[in-house]
Coordinates of N, CA and C in Angstrom, one line a residue:
M1 N 26.0 -42.3 -23.2 CA 25.9 -42.1 -21.8 C 26.1 -40.6 -21.5
K2 N 27.1 -40.0 -22.2 CA 27.3 -38.5 -21.9 C 26.1 -37.7 -22.3
S3 N 25.4 -38.1 -23.4 CA 24.3 -37.3 -23.9 C 23.1 -37.4 -22.9
R4 N 22.9 -38.6 -22.2 CA 21.9 -38.8 -21.2 C 22.2 -37.9 -20.0
T5 N 23.4 -37.9 -19.6 CA 23.8 -37.0 -18.5 C 23.6 -35.6 -18.8
L6 N 23.9 -35.2 -20.0 CA 23.7 -33.8 -20.4 C 22.3 -33.4 -20.4
I7 N 21.4 -34.3 -20.9 CA 20.0 -34.0 -20.9 C 19.4 -33.9 -19.4
V8 N 19.9 -34.8 -18.5 CA 19.4 -34.7 -17.1 C 19.9 -33.4 -16.5
L9 N 21.1 -33.0 -16.8 CA 21.6 -31.8 -16.2 C 20.8 -30.6 -16.8
A10 N 20.5 -30.6 -18.1 CA 19.8 -29.5 -18.7 C 18.4 -29.4 -18.1
L11 N 17.7 -30.6 -17.9 CA 16.4 -30.6 -17.3 C 16.4 -30.1 -15.9
S12 N 17.3 -30.5 -15.1 CA 17.4 -30.1 -13.7 C 17.7 -28.6 -13.6
A13 N 18.5 -28.1 -14.5 CA 18.8 -26.7 -14.4 C 17.6 -25.9 -14.8
S14 N 16.8 -26.3 -15.8 CA 15.6 -25.5 -16.2 C 14.5 -25.6 -15.1
C15 N 14.4 -26.8 -14.4 CA 13.4 -26.9 -13.4 C 13.8 -26.1 -12.2
S16 N 15.1 -26.0 -11.8 CA 15.5 -25.3 -10.6 C 15.4 -23.8 -10.9
S17 N 15.7 -23.3 -12.1 CA 15.6 -21.9 -12.4 C 14.1 -21.4 -12.3
S18 N 13.2 -22.2 -12.7 CA 11.8 -21.8 -12.6 C 11.3 -21.9 -11.2
A19 N 11.9 -22.8 -10.4 CA 11.5 -22.9 -9.0 C 12.0 -21.7 -8.2
L20 N 13.1 -21.0 -8.7 CA 13.6 -19.9 -8.0 C 13.0 -18.6 -8.4
A21 N 12.1 -18.6 -9.3 CA 11.4 -17.3 -9.8 C 10.6 -16.8 -8.6
D22 N 10.8 -15.5 -8.4 CA 10.1 -14.8 -7.3 C 9.0 -13.9 -7.9
W23 N 7.9 -13.8 -7.2 CA 6.9 -12.8 -7.6 C 6.5 -12.0 -6.4
Y24 N 6.5 -10.7 -6.5 CA 6.2 -9.8 -5.4 C 4.7 -9.5 -5.4
Y25 N 4.0 -9.9 -4.4 CA 2.5 -9.6 -4.3 C 2.4 -8.3 -3.5
R26 N 1.9 -7.2 -4.3 CA 1.8 -5.9 -3.7 C 0.4 -5.9 -2.9
S27 N 0.5 -5.5 -1.7 CA -0.7 -5.3 -0.9 C -0.5 -4.2 0.2
F28 N -1.7 -3.7 0.7 CA -1.7 -2.7 1.6 C -2.7 -2.9 2.7
K29 N -2.5 -2.3 3.8 CA -3.4 -2.2 4.9 C -3.6 -0.7 5.3
V30 N -4.8 -0.4 5.7 CA -5.1 1.0 6.2 C -5.6 0.8 7.6
E31 N -5.0 1.3 8.6 CA -5.4 1.2 10.0 C -5.8 2.6 10.5
C32 N -7.0 2.7 11.1 CA -7.4 4.0 11.6 C -7.7 3.9 13.1
S33 N -7.3 4.8 13.9 CA -7.6 4.9 15.3 C -7.8 6.4 15.6
R34 N -8.3 6.7 16.8 CA -8.5 8.1 17.0 C -7.2 8.9 17.2
D35 N -6.1 8.2 17.4 CA -4.8 8.8 17.6 C -3.9 8.8 16.3
Q36 N -4.1 7.9 15.4 CA -3.2 7.8 14.2 C -3.9 7.1 13.1
I37 N -3.4 7.4 11.9 CA -3.8 6.7 10.6 C -2.5 6.1 10.1
A38 N -2.5 4.8 9.7 CA -1.4 4.2 9.1 C -1.7 3.5 7.8
V39 N -0.9 3.8 6.8 CA -1.0 3.2 5.5 C 0.2 2.3 5.4
I40 N 0.0 1.0 5.4 CA 1.1 0.0 5.6 C 1.3 -0.8 4.3
D41 N 2.6 -0.7 3.8 CA 2.9 -1.6 2.6 C 3.0 -3.0 3.2
Y42 N 2.1 -3.9 2.8 CA 2.0 -5.2 3.4 C 2.4 -6.3 2.4
S43 N 3.2 -5.9 1.4 CA 3.7 -6.7 0.3 C 4.7 -7.8 0.8
A44 N 4.7 -8.9 0.0 CA 5.7 -9.9 0.3 C 5.8 -10.8 -0.9
Y45 N 6.9 -11.6 -0.9 CA 7.2 -12.5 -2.0 C 6.5 -13.8 -1.9
N46 N 6.2 -14.4 -3.0 CA 5.8 -15.8 -3.2 C 4.6 -16.2 -2.3
E47 N 4.8 -17.3 -1.6 CA 3.7 -17.9 -0.7 C 3.3 -16.9 0.4
A48 N 4.3 -16.2 1.0 CA 4.0 -15.3 2.0 C 3.1 -14.2 1.5
G49 N 3.4 -13.7 0.3 CA 2.6 -12.6 -0.3 C 1.2 -13.1 -0.6
E50 N 1.0 -14.4 -1.1 CA -0.3 -14.9 -1.4 C -1.1 -15.1 -0.1
A51 N -0.4 -15.5 0.9 CA -1.1 -15.7 2.2 C -1.6 -14.4 2.8
R52 N -0.8 -13.4 2.6 CA -1.2 -12.0 3.2 C -2.4 -11.5 2.4
L53 N -2.6 -11.8 1.1 CA -3.7 -11.4 0.4 C -5.0 -12.0 0.9
L54 N -4.9 -13.1 1.6 CA -6.1 -13.8 2.1 C -6.5 -13.3 3.5
E55 N -5.7 -12.5 4.1 CA -6.0 -11.9 5.4 C -7.1 -10.9 5.3
R56 N -7.8 -10.7 6.4 CA -8.9 -9.7 6.5 C -8.3 -8.3 6.4
N57 N -9.0 -7.4 5.7 CA -8.7 -6.0 5.5 C -7.4 -5.7 4.8
V58 N -7.0 -6.7 4.0 CA -5.8 -6.4 3.2 C -6.3 -6.0 1.8
I59 N -5.6 -5.0 1.2 CA -6.0 -4.4 -0.1 C -5.0 -5.0 -1.1
D60 N -5.5 -5.7 -2.1 CA -4.7 -6.2 -3.2 C -4.5 -5.1 -4.3
V61 N -3.3 -4.7 -4.5 CA -3.0 -3.7 -5.4 C -3.4 -4.0 -6.8
D62 N -3.3 -5.3 -7.2 CA -3.8 -5.8 -8.5 C -5.3 -5.4 -8.8
K63 N -6.1 -5.3 -7.7 CA -7.5 -5.1 -7.9 C -7.9 -3.6 -7.9
L64 N -6.9 -2.7 -7.9 CA -7.1 -1.3 -7.9 C -7.2 -0.7 -9.2
S65 N -7.4 -1.5 -10.3 CA -7.7 -1.0 -11.6 C -8.2 -2.2 -12.5
T66 N -8.8 -1.8 -13.6 CA -9.1 -2.8 -14.6 C -7.7 -3.1 -15.3
W67 N -7.7 -4.1 -16.2 CA -6.5 -4.5 -16.8 C -6.7 -4.6 -18.3
R68 N -5.6 -4.3 -19.1 CA -5.7 -4.4 -20.5 C -4.4 -5.1 -21.0
T69 N -4.5 -5.7 -22.2 CA -3.3 -6.4 -22.8 C -2.7 -5.4 -23.8
T70 N -1.3 -5.3 -23.7 CA -0.6 -4.4 -24.6 C -0.3 -5.1 -25.9
E71 N 0.2 -4.4 -26.9 CA 0.6 -5.0 -28.2 C 1.6 -6.1 -28.0
D72 N 2.4 -6.1 -27.0 CA 3.4 -7.1 -26.8 C 3.0 -8.2 -25.8
D73 N 1.7 -8.3 -25.6 CA 1.0 -9.3 -24.8 C 1.3 -9.2 -23.3
L74 N 1.5 -8.0 -22.8 CA 1.7 -7.8 -21.3 C 0.3 -7.3 -20.8
N75 N 0.0 -7.8 -19.6 CA -1.2 -7.3 -18.9 C -0.8 -6.1 -18.0
V76 N -1.4 -5.0 -18.2 CA -1.0 -3.8 -17.5 C -2.3 -3.1 -16.9
P77 N -2.2 -2.4 -15.8 CA -3.3 -1.7 -15.3 C -3.8 -0.7 -16.3
D78 N -5.2 -0.5 -16.3 CA -5.8 0.3 -17.3 C -6.5 1.5 -16.6
K79 N -7.8 1.2 -16.2 CA -8.6 2.3 -15.6 C -8.6 2.1 -14.1
P80 N -8.4 3.2 -13.3 CA -8.3 3.0 -11.9 C -9.7 2.6 -11.3
L81 N -9.6 1.7 -10.3 CA -10.7 1.3 -9.4 C -10.2 1.6 -8.0
P82 N -10.2 2.9 -7.6 CA -9.6 3.3 -6.4 C -10.3 2.7 -5.2
H83 N -9.5 2.4 -4.2 CA -10.0 1.9 -2.9 C -10.0 3.2 -2.0
R84 N -11.2 3.5 -1.4 CA -11.4 4.7 -0.6 C -11.6 4.3 0.8
R85 N -11.0 5.0 1.7 CA -11.3 4.7 3.2 C -11.3 6.1 3.9
E86 N -12.3 6.3 4.7 CA -12.5 7.5 5.5 C -12.1 7.2 6.9
C87 N -11.3 8.1 7.5 CA -10.9 7.9 8.9 C -11.0 9.2 9.7
K88 N -11.2 9.1 11.0 CA -11.3 10.2 11.8 C -10.1 10.1 12.8
M89 N -9.4 11.3 13.0 CA -8.3 11.3 14.0 C -8.3 12.7 14.6
G90 N -8.2 12.7 15.9 CA -8.1 14.0 16.6 C -9.2 15.0 16.2
G91 N -10.4 14.6 16.0 CA -11.5 15.5 15.6 C -11.5 15.9 14.1
K92 N -10.6 15.4 13.3 CA -10.5 15.7 11.9 C -10.8 14.5 11.1
K93 N -11.3 14.8 9.8 CA -11.6 13.7 8.9 C -10.6 13.6 7.8
Y94 N -10.3 12.4 7.4 CA -9.3 12.1 6.4 C -9.8 11.1 5.4
S95 N -9.4 11.3 4.1 CA -9.7 10.4 3.1 C -8.4 9.8 2.6
I96 N -8.4 8.5 2.6 CA -7.2 7.7 2.0 C -7.7 7.1 0.7
V97 N -7.0 7.3 -0.4 CA -7.4 6.7 -1.7 C -6.2 6.0 -2.2
L98 N -6.3 4.7 -2.4 CA -5.2 3.9 -3.0 C -5.7 3.4 -4.4
T99 N -4.7 3.5 -5.3 CA -4.9 2.9 -6.7 C -3.6 2.4 -7.2
N100 N -3.5 2.1 -8.5 CA -2.2 1.6 -9.0 C -1.9 2.1 -10.4
Q101 N -0.7 1.9 -10.8 CA -0.3 2.2 -12.2 C 0.7 1.1 -12.6
S102 N 0.9 1.1 -13.9 CA 1.8 0.1 -14.5 C 3.3 0.5 -14.2
N103 N 4.1 -0.5 -13.8 CA 5.5 -0.3 -13.7 C 6.2 -0.8 -14.9
G104 N 5.5 -1.2 -15.9 CA 6.0 -1.7 -17.2 C 6.6 -3.1 -17.1
G105 N 6.7 -3.8 -18.2 CA 7.3 -5.1 -18.3 C 6.5 -6.1 -17.5
Y106 N 7.3 -7.0 -16.8 CA 6.6 -8.1 -16.0 C 6.6 -7.7 -14.6
S107 N 6.8 -6.5 -14.2 CA 6.7 -6.1 -12.8 C 5.3 -5.9 -12.3
P108 N 5.1 -6.2 -11.0 CA 3.8 -5.9 -10.4 C 3.4 -4.4 -10.5
P109 N 2.1 -4.1 -10.4 CA 1.8 -2.7 -10.5 C 2.3 -1.9 -9.3
V110 N 2.4 -0.6 -9.5 CA 2.9 0.3 -8.5 C 1.8 0.9 -7.7
P111 N 1.8 0.8 -6.4 CA 0.7 1.4 -5.6 C 0.8 3.0 -5.6
V112 N -0.3 3.6 -5.6 CA -0.4 5.1 -5.6 C -1.2 5.5 -4.4
V113 N -0.7 6.3 -3.5 CA -1.4 6.7 -2.3 C -1.7 8.2 -2.3
N114 N -2.9 8.5 -1.9 CA -3.4 9.9 -1.7 C -4.0 10.0 -0.3
I115 N -3.6 11.0 0.4 CA -4.2 11.2 1.7 C -4.6 12.7 1.8
T116 N -5.9 12.9 2.1 CA -6.4 14.3 2.2 C -7.2 14.5 3.5
N117 N -6.9 15.7 4.1 CA -7.7 16.2 5.2 C -9.0 16.7 4.7
T118 N -10.1 16.1 5.0 CA -11.4 16.5 4.4 C -12.4 17.1 5.5
T119 N -11.8 17.6 6.6 CA -12.6 18.1 7.7 C -13.5 19.3 7.1
N120 N -12.9 20.1 6.3 CA -13.7 21.2 5.6 C -13.8 20.8 4.2
P121 N -15.0 20.2 3.8 CA -15.2 19.7 2.4 C -15.0 20.7 1.4
R122 N -15.2 22.0 1.7 CA -15.0 23.1 0.7 C -13.5 23.4 0.5
R123 N -12.7 23.0 1.5 CA -11.2 23.3 1.4 C -10.4 22.1 1.8
P124 N -10.5 21.0 1.0 CA -9.7 19.8 1.4 C -8.2 20.2 1.3
I125 N -7.4 19.6 2.2 CA -6.0 19.8 2.2 C -5.3 18.5 1.9
R126 N -4.6 18.4 0.8 CA -3.9 17.2 0.3 C -2.6 17.1 1.2
I127 N -2.4 16.0 1.8 CA -1.2 15.7 2.6 C -0.2 14.9 1.9
V128 N -0.7 13.8 1.3 CA 0.1 12.9 0.4 C -0.6 12.9 -0.9
S129 N 0.1 13.4 -2.0 CA -0.5 13.6 -3.3 C 0.2 12.7 -4.3
E130 N -0.6 11.8 -4.9 CA -0.2 11.0 -6.1 C 1.2 10.4 -5.8
C131 N 1.3 9.8 -4.6 CA 2.6 9.2 -4.2 C 2.7 7.8 -4.8
A132 N 3.4 7.7 -6.0 CA 3.6 6.4 -6.6 C 4.8 5.7 -6.0
L133 N 4.5 4.6 -5.3 CA 5.6 4.0 -4.5 C 6.4 3.0 -5.3
Y134 N 7.3 3.6 -6.1 CA 8.1 2.8 -7.0 C 9.2 2.1 -6.3
D135 N 10.0 2.7 -5.5 CA 11.2 2.2 -4.9 C 11.0 2.1 -3.4
M136 N 10.1 1.3 -2.9 CA 9.9 1.2 -1.5 C 11.1 0.6 -0.8
P137 N 11.5 1.2 0.3 CA 12.6 0.6 1.1 C 12.3 -0.8 1.5
E138 N 13.3 -1.6 1.6 CA 13.1 -3.0 2.1 C 12.5 -3.0 3.5
G139 N 11.7 -4.1 3.8 CA 11.1 -4.2 5.1 C 9.7 -3.5 5.1
E140 N 9.0 -3.7 6.2 CA 7.7 -3.1 6.4 C 7.8 -1.6 6.4
T141 N 7.1 -1.0 5.5 CA 7.1 0.5 5.4 C 5.7 1.0 5.7
K142 N 5.6 2.1 6.5 CA 4.4 2.7 6.9 C 4.4 4.2 6.6
I143 N 3.3 4.7 6.2 CA 3.1 6.2 6.2 C 2.1 6.4 7.3
V144 N 2.5 7.2 8.3 CA 1.7 7.3 9.6 C 1.4 8.8 9.8
L145 N 0.1 9.1 9.9 CA -0.3 10.5 10.3 C -0.7 10.3 11.8
S146 N -0.3 11.2 12.6 CA -0.7 11.2 14.0 C -1.1 12.6 14.5
I147 N -1.7 12.7 15.6 CA -2.0 14.0 16.2 C -0.8 14.9 16.3
S148 N 0.3 14.3 16.7 CA 1.5 15.1 16.8 C 2.3 15.3 15.5
H149 N 2.0 14.5 14.5 CA 2.6 14.7 13.1 C 1.5 14.6 12.1
P150 N 0.6 15.6 12.0 CA -0.5 15.6 11.0 C -0.1 15.6 9.5
Q151 N 1.2 15.9 9.2 CA 1.6 15.9 7.8 C 2.2 14.6 7.4
G152 N 2.3 13.7 8.4 CA 2.8 12.3 8.1 C 4.3 12.1 8.4
Q153 N 4.6 10.9 8.7 CA 5.9 10.4 8.9 C 6.0 9.0 8.2
F154 N 7.3 8.7 7.8 CA 7.5 7.4 7.2 C 8.4 6.5 8.1
F155 N 8.0 5.3 8.2 CA 8.7 4.3 9.0 C 9.1 3.1 8.2
R156 N 10.2 2.5 8.5 CA 10.7 1.3 7.9 C 11.1 0.4 9.1
D157 N 10.5 -0.8 9.2 CA 10.8 -1.7 10.3 C 10.8 -1.1 11.6
G158 N 9.8 -0.2 11.8 CA 9.6 0.4 13.1 C 10.4 1.6 13.4
K159 N 11.3 2.0 12.5 CA 12.2 3.1 12.7 C 11.8 4.2 11.8
L160 N 11.9 5.5 12.3 CA 11.6 6.6 11.5 C 12.6 6.8 10.3
V161 N 12.1 7.0 9.1 CA 12.9 7.2 7.9 C 12.9 8.7 7.7
P162 N 14.1 9.3 7.5 CA 14.2 10.7 7.2 C 13.3 11.0 6.0
D163 N 12.6 12.1 6.1 CA 11.5 12.5 5.1 C 12.1 12.7 3.7
A164 N 13.1 13.5 3.6 CA 13.6 13.9 2.2 C 14.1 12.7 1.5
P165 N 15.0 11.8 2.1 CA 15.4 10.7 1.3 C 14.3 9.7 0.9
F166 N 13.3 9.6 1.7 CA 12.2 8.6 1.4 C 11.3 9.1 0.3
R167 N 10.9 10.3 0.4 CA 9.9 10.8 -0.5 C 10.5 11.0 -1.9
K168 N 11.7 11.3 -2.0 CA 12.3 11.4 -3.4 C 12.2 10.2 -4.2
P169 N 12.7 9.0 -3.7 CA 12.6 7.8 -4.6 C 11.2 7.2 -4.5
A170 N 10.5 7.3 -3.4 CA 9.3 6.5 -3.2 C 8.1 7.3 -3.9
C171 N 8.1 8.6 -3.7 CA 6.9 9.3 -4.2 C 7.2 10.2 -5.4
G172 N 8.5 10.3 -5.8 CA 8.8 11.4 -6.7 C 9.2 11.1 -8.1
Y173 N 9.0 12.1 -8.9 CA 9.6 12.2 -10.2 C 9.2 11.1 -11.2
H174 N 8.0 10.5 -10.9 CA 7.4 9.6 -11.9 C 6.0 10.2 -12.1
E175 N 5.6 10.4 -13.4 CA 4.3 11.0 -13.6 C 3.3 9.9 -13.5
Y176 N 2.3 10.2 -12.7 CA 1.1 9.3 -12.5 C 0.1 9.7 -13.6
Q177 N -0.4 8.8 -14.4 CA -1.4 9.1 -15.4 C -2.6 8.3 -15.1
R178 N -3.7 9.0 -15.3 CA -5.0 8.4 -15.2 C -5.6 8.0 -16.5

C-alpha cells in the first residue's frame, strides 16, 4: 500500500512540475504615426504569449533569423533575417530594423533593435544601435521617438524610465555578433 501511495505521489509531482513550466514568447510591435514611432516589447508567457503572436502586425522574434542545432542539441539563432520597417515622423524618415541573437541555453532569443534617421541617405544617423534587449524591465516596455524627443525615450507600464539605468542593462555590454 505504501509503495502505491509513493508512486501516485511521484507521478503527481512530475505532472505538476511540467504543468508549471513557463515559456516566454518574445514578440514586438512597431507603431508609426506622424507624431511618434514606438517599438513595443509585446512579449508574454505561455498562452498569452502564443495568443499575442497570432495578432495582426506582431513580429515574432523567433522568425528574425534562421536556426541551427549546436553540438549539445540546442536550437539557436544562426543567420539574421531582419524585419525592416520604414516610418515618417515630423517630416523625417526613420528605419527600424529588428533581429535576434541567441541568449544561450534554453532561453528564448534576445531581440536586437536598430533605429536610424534616414532622412539624408548619404548621412544616416543611428539613434538606437545594436540594442540587444537582454534584461527588459518587467511590464510593457516601449522605445518611443517623438517630435519632442527625437533621440528616444524608454517607457515601462506607461511611465518614463530614466535613460541611464535602462540602457545599461537592456542595451549594453553584450556583444552582438552577426
